[in-house]
XYZ file of C-alpha atoms in Angstrom:
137
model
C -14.603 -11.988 -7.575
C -14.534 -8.464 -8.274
C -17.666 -5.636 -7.671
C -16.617 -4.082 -11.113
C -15.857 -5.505 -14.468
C -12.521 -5.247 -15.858
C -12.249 -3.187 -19.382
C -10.906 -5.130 -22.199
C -9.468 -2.207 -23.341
C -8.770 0.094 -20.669
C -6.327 2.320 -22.690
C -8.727 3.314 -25.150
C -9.344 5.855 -22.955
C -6.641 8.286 -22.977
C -6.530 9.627 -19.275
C -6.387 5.496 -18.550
C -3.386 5.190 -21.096
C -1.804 8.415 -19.485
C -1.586 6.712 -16.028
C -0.391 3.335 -17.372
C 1.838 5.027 -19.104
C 3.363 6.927 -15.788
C 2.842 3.602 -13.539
C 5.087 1.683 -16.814
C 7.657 4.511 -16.643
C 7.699 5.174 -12.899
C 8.119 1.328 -11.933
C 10.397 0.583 -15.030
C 8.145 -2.163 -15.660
C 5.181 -3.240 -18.462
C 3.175 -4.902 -15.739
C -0.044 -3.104 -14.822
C -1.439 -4.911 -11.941
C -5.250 -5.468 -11.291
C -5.542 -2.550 -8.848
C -4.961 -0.075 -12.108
C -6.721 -2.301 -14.068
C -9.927 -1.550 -12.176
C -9.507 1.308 -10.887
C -9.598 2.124 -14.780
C -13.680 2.051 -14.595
C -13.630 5.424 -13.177
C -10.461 7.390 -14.996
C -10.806 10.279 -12.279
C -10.303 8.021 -9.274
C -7.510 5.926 -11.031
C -5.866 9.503 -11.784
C -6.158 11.024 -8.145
C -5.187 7.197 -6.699
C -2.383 6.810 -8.659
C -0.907 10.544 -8.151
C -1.033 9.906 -4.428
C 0.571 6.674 -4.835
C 3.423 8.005 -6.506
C 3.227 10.692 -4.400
C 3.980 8.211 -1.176
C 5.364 5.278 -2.264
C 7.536 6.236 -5.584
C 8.883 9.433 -4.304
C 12.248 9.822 -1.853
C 11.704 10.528 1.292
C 12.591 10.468 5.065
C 11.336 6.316 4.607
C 13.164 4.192 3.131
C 11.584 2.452 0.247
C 11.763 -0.553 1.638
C 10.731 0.282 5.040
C 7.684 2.160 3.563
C 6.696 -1.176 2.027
C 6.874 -3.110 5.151
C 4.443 -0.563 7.011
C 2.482 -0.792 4.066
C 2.350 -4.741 4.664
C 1.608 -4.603 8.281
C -1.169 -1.702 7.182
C -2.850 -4.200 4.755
C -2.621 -7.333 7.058
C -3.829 -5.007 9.781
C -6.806 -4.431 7.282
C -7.014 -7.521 6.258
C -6.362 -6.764 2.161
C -4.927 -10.045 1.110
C -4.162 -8.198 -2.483
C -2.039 -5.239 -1.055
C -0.525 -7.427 1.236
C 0.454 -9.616 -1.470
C 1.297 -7.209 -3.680
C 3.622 -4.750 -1.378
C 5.251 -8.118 -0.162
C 6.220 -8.799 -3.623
C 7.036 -5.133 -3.863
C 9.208 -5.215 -0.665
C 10.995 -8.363 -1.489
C 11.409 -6.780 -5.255
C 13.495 -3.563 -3.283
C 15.550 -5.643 -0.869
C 13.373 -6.895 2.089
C 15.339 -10.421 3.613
C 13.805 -13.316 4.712
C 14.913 -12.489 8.014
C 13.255 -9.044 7.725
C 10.151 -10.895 6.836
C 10.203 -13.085 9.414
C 10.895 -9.716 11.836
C 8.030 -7.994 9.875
C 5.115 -10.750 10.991
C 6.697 -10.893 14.815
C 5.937 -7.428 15.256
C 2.716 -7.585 13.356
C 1.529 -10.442 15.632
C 2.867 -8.943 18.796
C 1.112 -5.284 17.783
C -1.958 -7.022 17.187
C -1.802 -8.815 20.630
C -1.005 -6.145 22.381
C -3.485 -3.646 20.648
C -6.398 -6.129 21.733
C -4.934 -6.477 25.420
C -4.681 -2.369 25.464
C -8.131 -2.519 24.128
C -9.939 -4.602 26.550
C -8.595 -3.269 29.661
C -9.451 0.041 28.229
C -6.072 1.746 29.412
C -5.581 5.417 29.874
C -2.651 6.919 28.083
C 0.308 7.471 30.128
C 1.414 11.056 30.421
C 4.509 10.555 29.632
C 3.098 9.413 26.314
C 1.311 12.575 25.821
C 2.758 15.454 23.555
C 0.840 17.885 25.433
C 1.477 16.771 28.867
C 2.988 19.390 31.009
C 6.593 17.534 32.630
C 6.360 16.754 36.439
């Protein structure tokens, strides 16, 4: 259940409307999903969330847009955000993610997550050959 209620009529509001109105013609789609829908409460956070966003996600880049929604996956699971990890899978699978780059996507997830605990708990200090600033031997 959610911490805020959801507007009946968030476009009543005409900053809310504005950014629906961008998400509709950015995504080519009608759907609004529930992320806009309550981030409408508060029409300057939707605003400044949505324009960075766009800003990241909808706009080309050196990422491709697929590849942007896979990190964006592994982000959320990392966070454990069952929505976004829902919705960017959907997303991802929407621009062209495979099966078998699904199946590639949660091997790496599960191995970075393993790995991140094991580098954790022994505490391990950073190679220097890892380090940007290390002077070469």
């Amino acid at each position: 259940m959610s911490t805020v209620s959801k507007d009946r009529n968030p476009e009543a509001d005409p900053r809310v409307k504005a950014v629906f109105d961008d998400i509709r013609m950015t995504r080519k789609s009608d759907f609004i999903n529930n992320m806009w829908l309550y981030l409408a409460f508060d029409p300057d956070l939707l605003e400044k969330t949505w324009a960075e966003v766009k800003a990241v996600m909808a706009t080309p880049s050196a990422l491709d847009p697929v590849v942007k929604e896979m990190l964006y996956i592994a982000v959320s699971v990392t966070n454990g955000c069952s929505y976004c990890a829902h919705s960017h899978t959907a997303a991802a699978k929407a621009k062209g993610m495979t099966a078998e780059q699904h199946a590639d996507l949660l091997r790496v997830i599960s191995l970075a997550a393993k790995t991140n605990q094991l580098a954790t708990a022994l505490q391990l200090p950073v190679d220097a050959a890892f380090d940007a600033d290390a002077t070469p031997a």
